[in-house]
Coordinates of C-alpha atoms and ligand atoms in Angstrom, one line a residue:
X1 CA -42.6 112.4 96.9
X2 CA -45.3 115.1 97.2
X3 CA -45.8 116.5 93.9
X4 CA -48.2 119.3 93.2
X5 CA -49.4 119.9 89.6
X6 CA -50.9 123.1 88.8
X7 CA -52.5 123.7 85.7
X8 CA -55.7 125.1 83.9
X9 CA -57.3 121.6 82.5
X10 CA -57.6 118.6 84.1
X11 CA -60.2 116.0 82.4
X12 CA -62.5 114.9 83.7
X13 CA -63.0 118.7 85.9
X14 CA -62.3 120.4 82.8
X15 CA -60.7 119.4 79.4
X16 CA -60.0 121.5 76.0
X17 CA -57.5 119.4 74.6
X18 CA -54.6 116.7 75.6
X19 CA -53.4 118.3 78.3
X20 CA -56.7 118.3 80.5
X21 CA -55.7 114.5 79.3
X22 CA -52.7 114.8 80.7
X23 CA -53.2 116.3 83.5
X24 CA -56.2 114.0 84.5
X25 CA -53.6 110.8 84.3
X26 CA -50.2 111.7 85.1
X27 CA -50.6 112.7 89.0
X28 CA -53.2 109.5 89.1
X29 CA -50.8 107.5 87.7
X30 CA -47.7 108.9 90.2
X31 CA -50.2 107.9 93.1
X32 CA -50.5 104.6 92.1
X33 CA -46.5 104.1 91.6
X34 CA -46.5 105.3 95.5
X35 CA -46.2 109.1 95.6
X36 CA -48.7 111.4 96.6
X37 CA -49.2 113.9 93.7
X38 CA -52.3 116.7 93.9
X39 CA -53.6 118.8 91.2
X40 CA -54.5 122.9 91.9
X41 CA -56.3 124.6 89.0
X42 CA -58.9 127.1 88.6
X43 CA -62.8 126.7 89.9
X44 CA -64.9 126.7 86.8
X45 CA -68.5 126.4 86.7
X46 CA -68.6 123.0 85.3
X47 CA -70.4 120.0 85.5
X48 CA -67.8 117.8 87.6
X49 CA -68.4 121.0 90.3
X50 CA -71.9 120.1 90.7
X51 CA -71.8 116.1 90.2
X52 CA -68.9 116.2 93.5
X53 CA -68.9 116.8 97.0
X54 CA -66.1 119.3 98.2
X55 CA -64.8 120.7 101.8
X56 CA -63.3 124.1 102.4
X57 CA -59.7 123.6 102.6
X58 CA -58.8 127.2 103.1
X59 CA -59.8 131.5 102.4
X60 CA -57.5 134.3 101.8
X61 CA -57.2 137.6 100.7
X62 CA -55.2 138.7 98.7
X63 CA -54.3 140.6 95.0
X64 CA -53.7 141.1 91.6
X65 CA -52.8 144.5 90.7
X66 CA -55.1 146.7 92.2
X67 CA -57.8 144.2 92.5
X68 CA -58.0 143.0 96.0
X69 CA -60.2 139.4 96.1
X70 CA -61.2 136.9 98.5
X71 CA -60.5 133.2 97.1
X72 CA -61.3 129.8 98.6
X73 CA -59.4 126.6 98.0
X74 CA -62.3 123.6 97.9
X75 CA -60.7 120.0 98.5
X76 CA -62.9 117.0 96.5
X77 CA -63.7 115.0 99.2
X78 CA -63.9 111.6 97.7
X79 CA -60.6 110.9 95.8
X80 CA -63.0 110.2 92.7
X81 CA -59.7 111.1 90.7
X82 CA -57.3 108.7 92.2
X83 CA -55.7 112.2 93.5
X84 CA -56.4 114.7 95.9
X85 CA -58.3 117.7 93.7
X86 CA -58.1 121.3 94.7
X87 CA -59.6 124.0 92.9
X88 CA -59.3 127.8 93.4
X89 CA -62.4 129.8 93.6
X90 CA -62.1 133.4 92.9
X91 CA -65.4 135.4 92.6
X92 CA -66.0 137.2 89.2
X93 CA -62.1 135.9 87.7
X94 CA -62.4 132.5 87.9
X95 CA -66.0 130.8 87.8
X96 CA -67.0 131.1 84.4
X97 CA -67.9 128.1 82.5
X98 CA -65.3 128.1 79.8
X99 CA -62.1 127.8 80.5
X100 CA -60.2 130.2 78.1
X101 CA -61.2 133.2 75.8
X102 CA -62.2 135.7 78.0
X103 CA -60.1 139.2 76.9
X104 CA -59.1 139.3 81.0
X105 CA -57.5 135.8 80.5
X106 CA -54.0 137.2 81.8
X107 CA -55.5 138.7 84.9
X108 CA -57.5 135.5 85.2
X109 CA -54.5 133.2 85.3
X110 CA -52.5 135.2 87.4
X111 CA -54.9 135.6 89.9
X112 CA -54.9 131.9 90.2
X113 CA -51.3 131.7 90.4
X114 CA -51.0 134.4 93.1
X115 CA -54.0 133.0 95.0
X116 CA -51.6 129.4 94.6
X117 CA -48.8 130.8 96.4
X118 CA -50.2 132.8 98.9
X119 CA -51.9 130.0 100.0
X120 CA -49.0 127.6 99.6
X121 CA -47.6 130.7 101.9
X122 CA -49.4 129.2 104.8
X123 CA -48.5 125.3 104.7
X124 CA -46.6 124.1 107.4
X125 CA -44.5 122.1 105.0
X126 CA -43.2 122.3 101.7
X127 CA -43.6 119.5 99.0
X128 CA -41.1 118.1 96.8
X129 CA -41.8 119.3 93.7
X130 CA -43.9 122.2 92.4
X131 CA -45.0 121.3 88.5
X132 CA -46.5 123.5 86.3
X133 CA -48.6 122.9 82.9
X134 CA -48.2 125.7 80.4
X135 CA -48.4 129.8 80.0
X136 CA -51.2 129.4 82.1
X137 CA -49.1 128.4 85.4
X138 CA -46.1 129.5 83.8
X139 CA -45.4 132.5 86.2
X140 CA -45.1 130.5 89.1
X141 CA -41.6 129.8 89.0
X142 CA -40.6 133.4 88.8
X143 CA -43.0 134.2 91.1
X144 CA -41.0 131.5 93.6
X145 CA -37.9 133.5 93.1
X146 CA -38.2 137.0 92.8
X147 CA -41.5 138.1 94.4
X148 CA -40.8 139.7 98.0
X149 CA -44.0 137.8 99.2
X150 CA -43.0 134.6 98.3
X151 CA -39.2 133.9 99.1
X152 CA -39.4 131.5 101.7
X153 CA -40.6 129.2 98.4
X154 CA -37.7 129.8 96.5
X155 CA -36.3 126.8 97.4
X156 CA -39.0 124.5 96.1
X157 CA -37.5 122.9 92.9
X158 CA -39.5 123.4 90.1
X159 CA -40.6 121.7 86.5
X160 CA -42.1 123.2 84.0
X161 CA -44.0 121.3 80.9
X162 CA -44.6 123.0 77.5
X163 CA -48.2 120.7 76.0
X164 CA -47.8 123.5 73.2
X165 CA -45.7 126.3 72.4
X166 CA -47.7 128.1 70.0
X167 CA -49.2 129.8 73.3
X168 CA -47.2 131.5 75.5
X169 CA -49.6 134.0 77.5
X170 CA -47.9 137.0 76.2
X171 CA -49.1 140.4 78.1
X172 CA -47.8 143.9 77.8
X173 CA -45.6 145.9 80.1
X174 CA -48.7 147.2 81.2
X175 CA -49.5 144.5 83.2
X176 CA -46.8 143.8 84.9
X177 CA -48.1 145.2 88.0
X178 CA -50.5 142.3 88.5
X179 CA -47.5 140.3 89.9
X180 CA -46.4 141.1 93.8
X181 CA -43.6 143.7 94.1
X182 CA -40.9 141.7 92.8
X183 CA -37.1 142.1 92.1
X184 CA -37.1 144.6 89.1
X185 CA -33.2 143.8 88.3
X186 CA -34.9 140.5 87.6
X187 CA -37.1 142.1 84.2
X188 CA -34.8 140.2 82.1
X189 CA -36.1 136.9 83.2
X190 CA -39.9 137.9 82.7
X191 CA -39.2 139.0 79.0
X192 CA -38.8 138.0 75.7
X193 CA -38.8 140.2 71.8
X194 CA -40.0 143.2 74.6
X195 CA -43.2 141.7 75.6
X196 CA -43.9 139.8 79.1
X197 CA -43.6 136.7 78.3
X198 CA -44.8 134.1 80.5
X199 CA -44.0 130.7 78.7
X200 CA -40.3 132.2 78.0
X201 CA -40.3 133.3 81.5
X202 CA -40.9 129.4 82.9
X203 CA -38.4 128.2 80.2
X204 CA -35.4 130.7 82.3
X205 CA -37.0 129.8 85.6
X206 CA -37.8 126.4 86.3
X207 CA -35.2 124.4 87.4
X208 CA -36.6 121.6 84.8
X209 CA -38.2 121.8 81.4
X210 CA -40.0 119.2 80.0
X211 CA -41.6 118.7 76.8
X212 CA -44.3 116.1 75.7
X213 CA -42.6 114.2 73.1
X214 CA -38.3 114.1 71.6
X215 CA -38.8 114.9 68.2
X216 CA -41.4 118.2 69.6
X217 CA -37.9 119.2 71.7
X218 CA -35.8 119.4 69.0
X219 CA -38.2 121.0 66.3
X220 CA -38.4 124.1 69.4
X221 CA -34.9 125.0 68.4
X222 CA -36.3 125.9 64.8
X223 CA -40.0 126.4 64.8
X224 CA -41.6 127.8 68.3
X225 CA -43.4 131.2 68.1
X226 CA -40.4 133.4 68.3
X227 CA -38.5 131.6 70.8
X228 CA -35.5 129.0 68.6
X229 CA -32.8 131.0 70.6
X230 CA -34.2 130.6 73.9
X231 CA -34.6 126.8 73.3
X232 CA -31.3 126.5 71.8
X233 CA -29.5 128.6 75.1
X234 CA -31.6 126.7 77.7
X235 CA -31.4 122.8 76.0
X236 CA -29.6 121.5 78.3
X237 CA -32.5 121.8 81.2
X238 CA -35.0 120.5 79.1
X239 CA -35.7 117.3 78.0
X240 CA -38.7 115.3 75.9
X241 CA -41.2 112.5 77.9
X242 CA -43.3 111.5 75.7
X243 CA -47.2 111.4 77.4
X244 CA -48.9 108.3 78.2
X245 CA -52.8 107.6 77.6
X246 CA -54.6 106.8 80.3
X247 CA -55.2 102.9 79.8
X248 CA -57.9 102.7 82.2
X249 CA -60.7 105.7 80.4
X250 CA -59.5 104.7 76.7
X251 CA -60.0 100.8 77.0
X252 CA -61.8 99.3 74.5
X253 CA -63.0 96.2 76.4
X254 CA -64.3 98.7 78.8
X255 CA -64.9 102.0 77.4
X256 CA -68.1 103.6 79.3
X257 CA -69.0 105.6 75.8
X258 CA -69.3 102.0 73.7
X259 CA -72.1 99.7 73.5
X260 CA -69.5 97.0 72.0
X261 CA -66.4 96.3 73.8
X262 CA -63.1 94.1 72.6
X263 CA -60.0 93.0 72.9
X264 CA -57.6 91.5 70.2
X265 CA -59.7 88.5 69.6
X266 CA -63.0 90.0 69.0
X267 CA -61.9 93.1 67.6
X268 CA -63.0 92.8 64.0
X269 CA -66.7 92.0 64.8
X270 CA -66.9 94.3 67.9
X271 CA -65.2 97.4 65.7
X272 CA -67.4 96.3 63.0
X273 CA -70.6 96.8 65.2
X274 CA -69.5 100.0 66.4
X275 CA -68.8 100.9 63.0
X276 CA -72.4 100.1 62.0
X277 CA -74.0 102.4 64.7
X278 CA -72.5 105.0 63.4
X279 CA -72.5 104.8 59.6
X280 CA -76.7 104.1 60.6
X281 CA -76.4 107.5 62.7
X282 CA -74.9 109.7 59.8
X283 CA -75.7 107.7 57.2
X284 CA -73.5 106.2 55.4
X285 CA -72.6 102.6 53.6
X286 CA -70.6 100.7 56.5
X287 CA -68.9 98.9 53.5
X288 CA -66.8 101.7 52.6
X289 CA -63.4 102.3 54.9
X290 CA -64.9 105.3 57.7
X291 CA -61.9 107.9 57.9
X292 CA -62.4 110.5 60.8
X293 CA -60.6 113.8 62.1
X294 CA -61.3 114.7 65.8
X295 CA -59.7 118.3 66.8
X296 CA -59.4 121.3 67.1
X297 CA -60.1 123.1 63.6
X298 CA -57.2 125.6 63.7
X299 CA -54.5 125.9 61.8
X300 CA -51.8 124.0 64.0
X301 CA -53.9 121.0 63.0
X302 CA -54.0 121.8 59.1
X303 CA -57.7 122.1 59.5
X304 CA -57.8 125.2 57.3
X305 CA -56.5 122.6 54.5
X306 CA -59.5 120.2 55.2
X307 CA -62.1 121.5 53.5
X308 CA -59.9 121.4 50.1
X309 CA -58.2 118.2 51.0
X310 CA -61.7 116.8 51.0
X311 CA -63.2 118.3 48.3
X312 CA -60.7 116.5 45.7
X313 CA -61.3 113.6 47.9
X314 CA -64.3 113.2 46.7
X315 CA -63.7 114.0 43.0
X316 CA -60.3 111.6 43.5
X317 CA -62.0 108.4 45.0
X318 CA -66.0 109.0 44.2
X319 CA -68.2 106.7 46.2
X320 CA -65.0 104.7 48.0
X321 CA -64.9 106.0 51.2
X322 CA -66.8 108.2 54.1
X323 CA -65.9 111.0 56.4
X324 CA -66.3 111.8 59.8
X325 CA -65.3 115.3 61.3
X326 CA -65.5 116.1 64.7
X327 CA -64.0 119.6 65.9
X328 CA -65.0 123.3 66.5
X329 CA -62.6 126.2 65.8
X330 CA -62.2 128.3 63.3
X331 CA -65.2 129.9 62.4
X332 CA -64.6 129.9 58.2
X333 CA -63.3 126.6 58.6
X334 CA -66.2 125.4 60.6
X335 CA -68.8 127.0 57.7
X336 CA -66.8 125.3 55.0
X337 CA -66.8 122.0 56.3
X338 CA -70.2 122.4 56.6
X339 CA -70.8 123.4 53.5
X340 CA -69.0 120.5 51.9
X341 CA -70.7 117.7 54.1
X342 CA -74.1 119.8 52.8
X343 CA -73.1 119.1 48.7
X344 CA -71.5 115.3 49.9
X345 CA -74.3 114.2 52.4
X346 CA -73.7 110.5 51.6
X347 CA -69.9 110.9 52.4
X348 CA -69.1 113.5 54.6
X349 CA -70.6 114.5 57.8
X350 CA -69.7 116.9 60.2
X351 CA -70.6 117.8 63.8
X352 CA -69.3 121.0 65.1
X353 CA -68.6 120.9 69.4
X354 CA -66.7 118.8 71.6
X355 CA -68.4 115.4 72.3
X356 CA -66.4 113.4 74.2
X357 CA -68.5 110.6 73.8
X358 CA -68.3 110.3 70.4
X359 CA -64.6 111.0 70.1
X360 CA -64.9 107.1 71.7
X361 CA -66.7 105.9 69.5
X362 CA -65.3 107.2 66.3
X363 CA -61.9 106.0 67.2
X364 CA -63.5 102.7 68.3
X365 CA -65.4 102.3 64.8
X366 CA -63.3 104.1 62.1
X367 CA -60.9 102.3 59.8
X368 CA -58.6 105.3 59.5
X369 CA -57.6 108.3 61.6
X370 CA -56.6 111.4 59.9
X371 CA -53.9 114.0 61.4
X372 CA -52.7 116.3 59.5
X373 CA -50.8 118.5 62.3
X374 CA -48.6 121.2 60.9
X375 CA -47.4 121.4 64.7
X376 CA -48.0 118.5 67.2
X377 CA -46.5 118.5 70.3
X378 CA -47.2 114.8 71.2
X379 CA -50.6 114.4 70.5
X380 CA -52.9 111.7 71.9
X381 CA -55.6 110.7 69.0
X382 CA -53.4 108.6 67.3
X383 CA -52.4 106.7 70.4
X384 CA -56.1 106.5 71.0
X385 CA -56.9 105.5 67.4
X386 CA -54.3 102.9 67.6
X387 CA -55.5 101.6 71.5
X388 CA -59.0 100.9 69.4
X389 CA -56.9 99.6 66.6
X390 CA -57.7 102.3 64.0
X391 CA -55.1 103.1 61.5
X392 CA -53.2 106.5 62.2
X393 CA -52.6 108.9 59.1
X394 CA -50.0 111.1 60.2
X395 CA -48.1 114.1 59.0
X396 CA -44.3 112.9 59.9
X397 CA -43.5 115.8 62.7
X398 CA -43.3 115.9 66.6
X399 CA -45.0 113.4 68.5
X400 CA -46.7 112.0 65.8
X401 CA -42.9 111.0 64.0
X402 CA -42.3 109.6 67.3
X403 CA -45.6 107.5 67.9
X404 CA -46.2 106.3 64.1
X405 CA -44.6 103.6 61.7
X406 CA -44.9 104.0 58.1
X407 CA -46.2 100.6 56.4
X408 CA -43.6 101.1 54.0
X409 CA -41.0 100.3 56.3
X410 CA -40.5 96.8 58.0
X411 CA -43.6 96.3 60.8
X412 CA -44.9 99.6 60.4
X413 CA -48.5 100.2 60.9
X414 CA -49.7 103.4 60.3
X415 CA -49.2 106.1 57.3
X416 CA -46.6 108.4 57.6
X417 CA -46.5 112.2 55.4
X418 CA -44.3 114.8 54.9
X419 CA -46.4 118.0 54.2
X420 CA -49.6 119.8 55.6
X421 CA -50.8 119.7 52.1
X422 CA -54.0 118.5 50.0
X423 CA -51.8 116.8 47.5
X424 CA -50.0 114.6 50.4
X425 CA -53.5 114.1 52.3
X426 CA -54.8 112.5 48.9
X427 CA -51.9 110.8 48.7
X428 CA -51.9 109.2 52.3
X429 CA -56.2 108.3 51.4
X430 CA -55.4 106.7 48.2
X431 CA -52.6 104.7 50.0
X432 CA -55.1 103.7 52.4
X433 CA -58.0 102.9 50.2
X434 CA -55.6 100.3 48.5
X435 CA -55.4 98.4 51.4
X436 CA -58.4 98.5 52.8
X437 CA -60.0 97.1 49.4
X438 CA -57.3 94.9 48.7
X439 CA -55.5 93.6 51.4
X440 CA -58.0 92.8 54.5
X441 CA -55.9 90.1 56.0
X442 CA -52.9 92.8 56.4
X443 CA -55.5 95.5 57.8
X444 CA -56.3 92.3 60.7
X445 CA -52.6 91.7 61.3
X446 CA -51.9 95.8 61.7
X447 CA -54.7 96.5 64.0
X448 CA -54.0 92.9 66.2
X449 CA -50.3 94.9 66.3
X450 CA -51.7 98.1 67.5
X451 CA -54.0 96.8 70.2
X452 CA -50.7 94.9 71.9
X453 CA -49.0 98.2 72.0
X454 CA -48.4 99.6 75.6
X455 CA -48.6 103.7 75.6
X456 CA -49.7 103.3 79.5
X457 CA -48.4 106.0 81.8
X458 CA -46.2 103.4 83.5
X459 CA -43.6 103.7 81.0
X460 CA -43.8 108.1 81.1
X461 CA -43.7 108.4 85.2
X462 CA -40.4 107.1 85.3
X463 CA -38.9 109.6 83.0
X464 CA -40.6 112.2 85.2
X465 CA -39.5 111.0 88.4
X466 CA -35.4 110.7 86.9
X467 CA -36.5 114.5 86.4
X468 CA -37.9 115.6 89.7
X469 CA -34.6 113.8 91.5
X470 CA -32.2 115.6 89.5
X471 CA -33.2 118.9 91.3
X472 CA -34.6 117.4 94.4
X473 CA -32.2 119.2 96.8
Ligands
LIG1 P1 -54.3 119.4 71.6 O1 -54.4 118.9 73.0 O2 -53.5 120.2 71.2 O3 -55.9 120.0 71.5 P2 -53.9 116.8 71.3 O4 -54.1 115.5 70.3 O5 -53.0 116.1 72.8 O6 -54.7 117.7 71.0 O7 -55.7 116.0 72.3 C1 -56.5 116.5 72.1 C2 -57.5 115.9 73.1 O8 -58.8 116.4 72.8 C3 -58.0 114.3 72.4 O9 -58.4 113.6 74.1 C4 -59.1 114.2 71.5 O10 -60.1 113.2 71.9 C5 -60.0 115.6 71.9 N1 -60.7 116.5 71.5 C6 -60.4 117.2 70.4 N2 -61.4 118.0 69.6 C7 -62.7 117.4 70.5 C8 -64.2 117.3 70.3 N3 -64.2 118.4 69.3 N4 -64.7 116.5 70.8 C9 -64.4 115.6 71.4 N5 -62.8 115.2 72.1 C10 -62.0 116.5 71.4

């Protein structure tokens, strides 16, 4: 089967969050399973671009609204990622250092999608599946059906995966001229709540829709930033497929970012050494349990309650634990956390920014990982933590609910709590402390259990194949 993945992110080319991890791994494992999966993404100015070799595959000329542009398609030469990678280069629009966050993002990603379809119009064959990820590629299913220029692509089945429905790519109708001439009778298939809504449009126009966990799919019908009714209406074409993790990149036995590697047998010792290194670096006492938080400092992740929560942790459990935070996002939260760590230097450290290496060391060296997310479509951090024998403390929502079982239940291995609140976080920290301080034997057992888990992609690939097969004509 030939599958073309379209995405704004793909690890290690460009990653902002979980989308990048998934698009960097899913095609690799599809290829390993004997399929021909490729990724097409925008060309950004990233270290990966300079470190690898490229061939120019195609040059075209097209437009987004009244901006005409030349674009180039570059193919990575050596199959470095385990699948064919194509970058769409549009001078002045895509070739920037950051993935998102520019005022003209709507124009940038619409141009990317148009260039891709324009290029595909020149192919001599048709792929079996076009698989679009998140709102940056969400106009493709509509354009393939209703833009006259792309009419001959309309019989290629499309799949749309929602990694995060919080971001929908909303545009005013004044931006509708970005799209190549389209059948205006079909305006309703672009619209939701009076706006041009790319995410809603993909839900309406893609042949099948997937989300990254079953619980998240259920939640979308009552909590999806205005799309609840749409999910209710379209639920028959939607399916929840839990993400896998790239067990090669995230492997405690070989991880390139770790100085000490481990399998079940030597986990306690190596994890201890990695923890010692982290504690030395951030001046913590390594005999105390190490709690970590990694992620975007945004409301979705409940980052806004972390400063208050950790302040009360310091008073409720004085001198009993250390907290290491890695993330960036909301400036106010960043400032509050930095201030807190200034005040409690011996017990709290905050690293603002994106640090892939440190994140691996934290998953490996910590005792507990906290994820109080208000919304968590799948969540990868808890799976990485478990893969490295670190106990997850997560809110009972979305993919967190589908991957963590509370220790209070038979054979459970993590901590679940119901509310993204200061009280629930501290109650759970209290439970974790009790475990750490009174039952190291249980901690060991739980760690060994988690190290045996298999969250690899091989399990999820089969579900995606079933979705593809259901629509291939
Ligand atoms: P989301 O995609 O909503 O941000 P996920 O849990 O699906 O959340 O994926 C987050 C990914 O981004 C994980 O690989 C996590 O380790 C990584 N990550 C998030 N913030 C940082 C950071 N500041 N430094 C390094 N890695 C980070």
